[in-house]
Amino acid sequence: MPRIAIIGGSGVYDPSLLSNVREQAVETPYGKVKLKIGEYEGEEIAFLPRHGEKHSVPPHKINYHANMWALYELGVERILATSAVGSLNLDMKPGDFVILDQLMDFTKTRHYTFYDGEDSPHGRKFVAHVDFTEPYCPELRKALMSAAKELGFNYHPTGTYACMEGPRFETRAEIRALKVLGADVVGMTQCPEAVLARELEMCYASVAIVTNYAAGISREKLTHTEVMELMEKKGNELKLLLMGAIKYIPKERRCPCKDALKGATGE
Ligand code: HPA
């Protein structure tokens, strides 16, 4: 039973550092999810490429509910995710890793909760308002930082991520506005993924990798090709960072994530 999962974002489609990899399909109330389970240093790890194995699912079409429910169903307690981002902060350069600590949601068409009251397609027919003051698990963030330090990688210990609807890139005015609001990086996938993890009391942290300067900061036209090229270059380091973090994850959870539903349902 894997207790740790990796969600690979753009450019991270295969679990190459895992051994004895097997495929597994998990039925969920939101649809079926196919993922891989392998081993790393004696620990079972689940691997799920968020956009599919060939980047065939755009950010607004990802079945975030099915993905997160499937991991929960497997017994996963901790999730390490990756995400490609544009940078609004000149200190965060293409190629840098950012261990995200904050999140702002500007998506428009997504479904943001598992708890739809009577309409929930599973047994939890309640409403929940989870605390999301700290959207990322402090224990997992610490593990990622320890690994980044050990590996000598260039990383930023904090960063605020603005999640946009996409799939288009932003306008210059949108990026200017996001900068005023305090965003460091911009991407399209952390919402609702991070909050759905919290709603199932799974720990979640994300390493963003800067693939480009955001619209208007970069003088060049933004292309998905440049995003993929940078991911190709840094993909291996990113995997080393995720795997390197595993040994720093404490066996027992002492973070607040595991009790996210306590007090959230009004009971
Ligand atoms: N904007 C939104 N998402 C992204 C970007 C960007 O500039 N780069 C990589 N993902």
Tab-separated table of C-alpha atoms and ligand atoms in Angstrom:
chain	number	residue	atom	x	y	z
A	1	MET	CA	0.000	0.000	0.000
A	2	PRO	CA	1.703	3.245	-1.060
A	3	ARG	CA	1.649	5.972	1.593
A	4	ILE	CA	3.431	8.481	-0.642
A	5	ALA	CA	2.422	9.625	-4.118
A	6	ILE	CA	4.045	11.768	-6.740
A	7	ILE	CA	1.930	13.811	-9.110
A	8	GLY	CA	3.980	14.704	-12.157
A	9	GLY	CA	3.116	17.957	-13.906
A	10	SER	CA	4.210	19.124	-17.358
A	11	GLY	CA	7.331	17.270	-18.457
A	12	VAL	CA	7.171	14.654	-15.693
A	13	TYR	CA	5.286	11.755	-17.221
A	14	ASP	CA	7.180	8.651	-16.186
A	15	PRO	CA	8.215	7.176	-12.858
A	16	SER	CA	11.741	6.395	-14.097
A	17	LEU	CA	13.373	6.342	-10.660
A	18	LEU	CA	10.976	3.723	-9.321
A	19	SER	CA	11.626	-0.007	-9.627
A	20	ASN	CA	9.212	-2.942	-9.956
A	21	VAL	CA	6.625	-0.617	-11.462
A	22	ARG	CA	3.130	-2.002	-11.955
A	23	GLU	CA	0.020	-0.416	-13.372
A	24	GLN	CA	-3.095	-0.128	-11.310
A	25	ALA	CA	-6.596	1.096	-12.116
A	26	VAL	CA	-8.649	2.566	-9.298
A	27	GLU	CA	-12.427	3.040	-9.512
A	28	THR	CA	-13.666	6.219	-7.837
A	29	PRO	CA	-17.065	7.932	-7.594
A	30	TYR	CA	-15.651	10.395	-10.153
A	31	GLY	CA	-14.367	7.870	-12.692
A	32	LYS	CA	-11.541	5.409	-13.166
A	33	VAL	CA	-7.889	6.416	-12.694
A	34	LYS	CA	-4.920	4.541	-14.076
A	35	LEU	CA	-1.708	5.042	-12.198
A	36	LYS	CA	1.591	3.345	-11.519
A	37	ILE	CA	2.978	1.972	-8.309
A	38	GLY	CA	6.655	1.229	-7.839
A	39	GLU	CA	9.330	1.029	-5.182
A	40	TYR	CA	11.994	3.449	-4.063
A	41	GLU	CA	14.407	2.461	-1.301
A	42	GLY	CA	11.981	-0.089	0.073
A	43	GLU	CA	9.022	2.312	0.093
A	44	GLU	CA	6.003	1.861	-2.203
A	45	ILE	CA	5.280	5.029	-4.167
A	46	ALA	CA	2.291	5.818	-6.396
A	47	PHE	CA	2.909	7.886	-9.513
A	48	LEU	CA	0.300	9.829	-11.434
A	49	PRO	CA	1.040	12.085	-14.424
A	50	ARG	CA	-1.508	14.888	-14.066
A	51	HIS	CA	-1.792	15.613	-17.795
A	52	GLY	CA	-1.740	11.960	-18.870
A	53	GLU	CA	1.346	10.207	-20.198
A	54	LYS	CA	1.503	12.304	-23.357
A	55	HIS	CA	0.285	15.672	-22.074
A	56	SER	CA	-3.108	14.973	-23.628
A	57	VAL	CA	-5.252	16.482	-20.839
A	58	PRO	CA	-5.262	20.304	-20.531
A	59	PRO	CA	-5.366	21.901	-17.046
A	60	HIS	CA	-9.112	22.703	-17.117
A	61	LYS	CA	-10.008	19.136	-18.191
A	62	ILE	CA	-7.994	17.244	-15.588
A	63	ASN	CA	-10.232	15.054	-13.445
A	64	TYR	CA	-8.744	16.362	-10.201
A	65	HIS	CA	-11.499	14.731	-8.135
A	66	ALA	CA	-10.896	11.263	-9.551
A	67	ASN	CA	-7.120	11.624	-9.219
A	68	MET	CA	-7.194	12.683	-5.586
A	69	TRP	CA	-9.886	10.197	-4.593
A	70	ALA	CA	-7.892	7.386	-6.230
A	71	LEU	CA	-4.790	8.275	-4.213
A	72	TYR	CA	-6.848	8.426	-1.032
A	73	GLU	CA	-8.468	5.086	-1.830
A	74	LEU	CA	-4.997	3.537	-2.213
A	75	GLY	CA	-4.075	4.704	1.283
A	76	VAL	CA	-1.818	7.599	0.251
A	77	GLU	CA	-1.187	10.097	3.058
A	78	ARG	CA	1.444	12.300	1.464
A	79	ILE	CA	1.588	13.809	-2.014
A	80	LEU	CA	4.556	15.505	-3.631
A	81	ALA	CA	3.568	17.340	-6.798
A	82	THR	CA	5.406	19.247	-9.493
A	83	SER	CA	4.203	22.166	-11.556
A	84	ALA	CA	5.689	24.202	-14.379
A	85	VAL	CA	5.286	27.936	-13.789
A	86	GLY	CA	5.958	31.324	-15.283
A	87	SER	CA	7.815	33.746	-12.997
A	88	LEU	CA	6.722	37.256	-12.020
A	89	ASN	CA	9.600	37.632	-9.597
A	90	LEU	CA	12.931	38.496	-11.194
A	91	ASP	CA	14.760	36.591	-8.444
A	92	MET	CA	13.022	33.403	-9.587
A	93	LYS	CA	14.749	32.567	-12.830
A	94	PRO	CA	14.015	29.958	-15.487
A	95	GLY	CA	15.360	26.664	-14.162
A	96	ASP	CA	14.878	27.565	-10.481
A	97	PHE	CA	12.836	25.415	-8.113
A	98	VAL	CA	10.288	27.085	-5.857
A	99	ILE	CA	8.910	25.236	-2.823
A	100	LEU	CA	5.489	26.841	-2.872
A	101	ASP	CA	4.038	28.098	0.406
A	102	GLN	CA	1.031	30.137	-0.724
A	103	LEU	CA	-1.676	29.978	-3.326
A	104	MET	CA	-4.214	32.304	-4.969
A	105	ASP	CA	-7.037	30.924	-7.055
A	106	PHE	CA	-8.145	32.725	-10.216
A	107	THR	CA	-9.732	29.759	-11.961
A	108	LYS	CA	-13.323	30.058	-13.126
A	109	THR	CA	-14.778	26.803	-14.359
A	110	ARG	CA	-13.596	24.197	-11.903
A	111	HIS	CA	-15.282	22.239	-9.178
A	112	TYR	CA	-13.638	22.985	-5.861
A	113	THR	CA	-14.831	20.469	-3.278
A	114	PHE	CA	-15.643	16.826	-2.550
A	115	TYR	CA	-18.359	17.861	-0.133
A	116	ASP	CA	-21.446	18.810	-2.106
A	117	GLY	CA	-23.893	17.968	0.640
A	118	GLU	CA	-26.698	15.704	-0.571
A	119	ASP	CA	-25.326	15.929	-4.134
A	120	SER	CA	-22.000	14.273	-3.238
A	121	PRO	CA	-21.608	11.110	-5.355
A	122	HIS	CA	-20.290	9.174	-2.332
A	123	GLY	CA	-21.201	8.521	1.281
A	124	ARG	CA	-19.884	11.815	2.669
A	125	LYS	CA	-23.038	13.834	2.127
A	126	PHE	CA	-21.974	16.809	4.183
A	127	VAL	CA	-20.645	20.298	3.643
A	128	ALA	CA	-17.118	21.164	4.790
A	129	HIS	CA	-15.202	24.414	5.109
A	130	VAL	CA	-11.603	23.341	5.606
A	131	ASP	CA	-8.906	25.638	6.954
A	132	PHE	CA	-6.588	26.557	4.093
A	133	THR	CA	-4.488	29.276	5.726
A	134	GLU	CA	-1.426	27.201	4.879
A	135	PRO	CA	-2.298	25.396	1.636
A	136	TYR	CA	0.889	23.299	1.606
A	137	CYS	CA	1.978	20.755	4.195
A	138	PRO	CA	4.796	22.151	6.390
A	139	GLU	CA	6.378	18.712	6.919
A	140	LEU	CA	6.540	17.930	3.208
A	141	ARG	CA	7.856	21.405	2.398
A	142	LYS	CA	10.616	20.882	4.946
A	143	ALA	CA	11.496	17.496	3.424
A	144	LEU	CA	11.733	19.064	-0.034
A	145	MET	CA	14.011	21.806	1.277
A	146	SER	CA	16.285	19.304	3.012
A	147	ALA	CA	16.604	17.364	-0.251
A	148	ALA	CA	17.228	20.511	-2.323
A	149	LYS	CA	19.970	21.544	0.111
A	150	GLU	CA	21.556	18.111	0.101
A	151	LEU	CA	21.566	17.996	-3.701
A	152	GLY	CA	22.940	21.541	-3.968
A	153	PHE	CA	20.048	22.711	-6.153
A	154	ASN	CA	19.086	26.337	-6.612
A	155	TYR	CA	15.751	26.670	-4.824
A	156	HIS	CA	13.507	29.267	-3.256
A	157	PRO	CA	12.087	28.220	0.134
A	158	THR	CA	8.821	30.124	-0.358
A	159	GLY	CA	6.701	31.366	-3.234
A	160	THR	CA	3.130	32.439	-3.900
A	161	TYR	CA	1.458	30.684	-6.824
A	162	ALA	CA	-1.401	32.256	-8.762
A	163	CYS	CA	-3.563	29.640	-10.432
A	164	MET	CA	-5.091	30.806	-13.703
A	165	GLU	CA	-7.746	29.078	-15.746
A	166	GLY	CA	-5.727	28.752	-18.962
A	167	PRO	CA	-5.104	27.003	-21.208
A	168	ARG	CA	-3.954	30.242	-22.805
A	169	PHE	CA	-1.069	32.113	-21.224
A	170	GLU	CA	-1.849	35.399	-19.453
A	171	THR	CA	-2.060	38.927	-20.795
A	172	ARG	CA	0.482	41.563	-19.785
A	173	ALA	CA	-2.236	43.305	-17.717
A	174	GLU	CA	-3.135	40.101	-15.886
A	175	ILE	CA	0.484	39.551	-14.932
A	176	ARG	CA	0.828	43.180	-13.810
A	177	ALA	CA	-2.271	42.739	-11.622
A	178	LEU	CA	-1.048	39.429	-10.177
A	179	LYS	CA	2.266	41.030	-9.289
A	180	VAL	CA	0.516	43.820	-7.374
A	181	LEU	CA	-1.473	41.147	-5.535
A	182	GLY	CA	1.718	39.432	-4.402
A	183	ALA	CA	2.089	36.457	-6.745
A	184	ASP	CA	5.598	35.179	-7.470
A	185	VAL	CA	4.730	32.528	-10.022
A	186	VAL	CA	1.802	31.634	-12.231
A	187	GLY	CA	0.484	28.290	-13.388
A	188	MET	CA	-2.754	26.481	-14.151
A	189	THR	CA	-3.044	23.353	-12.014
A	190	GLN	CA	-2.698	23.886	-8.266
A	191	CYS	CA	-6.422	24.572	-7.926
A	192	PRO	CA	-8.372	22.576	-7.063
A	193	GLU	CA	-5.694	19.890	-6.642
A	194	ALA	CA	-4.227	21.280	-3.417
A	195	VAL	CA	-7.571	21.867	-1.725
A	196	LEU	CA	-8.940	18.453	-2.694
A	197	ALA	CA	-5.921	16.863	-1.018
A	198	ARG	CA	-6.648	18.885	2.122
A	199	GLU	CA	-10.319	17.873	2.047
A	200	LEU	CA	-9.239	14.225	2.153
A	201	GLU	CA	-6.729	15.007	4.912
A	202	MET	CA	-3.777	14.096	2.699
A	203	CYS	CA	-0.578	16.119	3.024
A	204	TYR	CA	0.300	17.952	-0.171
A	205	ALA	CA	3.320	19.987	-1.280
A	206	SER	CA	4.406	21.191	-4.668
A	207	VAL	CA	7.728	22.057	-6.238
A	208	ALA	CA	7.259	24.629	-8.945
A	209	ILE	CA	9.867	24.824	-11.637
A	210	VAL	CA	10.229	28.132	-13.407
A	211	THR	CA	10.093	27.507	-17.138
A	212	ASN	CA	9.791	31.111	-18.339
A	213	TYR	CA	9.289	34.709	-17.253
A	214	ALA	CA	5.566	35.493	-17.320
A	215	ALA	CA	3.818	37.475	-20.061
A	216	GLY	CA	5.067	41.033	-20.452
A	217	ILE	CA	8.076	40.351	-18.197
A	218	SER	CA	9.478	38.214	-20.958
A	219	ARG	CA	9.823	40.235	-24.148
A	220	GLU	CA	9.418	37.057	-26.170
A	221	LYS	CA	6.223	35.361	-27.273
A	222	LEU	CA	5.384	32.624	-24.731
A	223	THR	CA	5.279	29.119	-26.095
A	224	HIS	CA	4.446	25.711	-24.696
A	225	THR	CA	7.527	24.519	-26.586
A	226	GLU	CA	9.849	26.569	-24.338
A	227	VAL	CA	8.053	25.219	-21.271
A	228	MET	CA	8.618	21.668	-22.470
A	229	GLU	CA	12.241	22.347	-23.452
A	230	LEU	CA	13.087	23.610	-20.007
A	231	MET	CA	11.285	20.682	-18.383
A	232	GLU	CA	13.273	18.336	-20.581
A	233	LYS	CA	16.487	19.919	-19.276
A	234	LYS	CA	15.462	19.989	-15.610
A	235	GLY	CA	13.186	16.933	-15.467
A	236	ASN	CA	15.884	14.687	-14.111
A	237	GLU	CA	16.873	17.110	-11.344
A	238	LEU	CA	13.225	17.464	-10.448
A	239	LYS	CA	12.851	13.711	-10.063
A	240	LEU	CA	16.017	13.558	-7.945
A	241	LEU	CA	14.601	16.288	-5.740
A	242	LEU	CA	11.286	14.483	-5.233
A	243	MET	CA	12.929	11.155	-4.539
A	244	GLY	CA	15.556	12.794	-2.331
A	245	ALA	CA	12.764	14.273	-0.211
A	246	ILE	CA	11.281	10.873	0.626
A	247	LYS	CA	13.858	9.958	3.257
A	248	TYR	CA	13.235	13.258	5.051
A	249	ILE	CA	9.498	12.673	5.425
A	250	PRO	CA	8.844	11.709	9.060
A	251	LYS	CA	7.122	8.336	9.472
A	252	GLU	CA	4.410	9.769	11.667
A	253	ARG	CA	2.379	12.793	10.616
A	254	ARG	CA	2.460	15.664	13.104
A	255	CYS	CA	1.167	18.345	10.741
A	256	PRO	CA	-2.386	19.773	10.849
A	257	CYS	CA	-3.299	18.269	7.428
A	258	LYS	CA	-4.346	14.961	8.961
A	259	ASP	CA	-7.084	16.658	10.993
A	260	ALA	CA	-8.386	18.983	8.277
A	261	LEU	CA	-11.989	17.827	8.648
A	262	LYS	CA	-12.057	18.358	12.406
A	263	GLY	CA	-14.252	21.397	12.971
A	264	ALA	CA	-14.793	21.836	9.230
A	265	THR	CA	-18.276	20.348	9.083
A	266	GLY	CA	-19.775	22.286	11.983
A	267	GLU	CA	-20.172	19.152	14.132
B	1	HPA	N1	1.633	30.987	-17.243
B	1	HPA	C1	0.804	29.998	-16.841
B	1	HPA	N2	1.187	28.750	-16.708
B	1	HPA	C2	2.463	28.451	-17.005
B	1	HPA	C3	3.375	29.420	-17.435
B	1	HPA	C4	2.940	30.762	-17.556
B	1	HPA	O1	3.699	31.675	-17.938
B	1	HPA	N3	4.571	28.782	-17.656
B	1	HPA	C5	4.366	27.471	-17.332
B	1	HPA	N4	3.092	27.261	-16.944
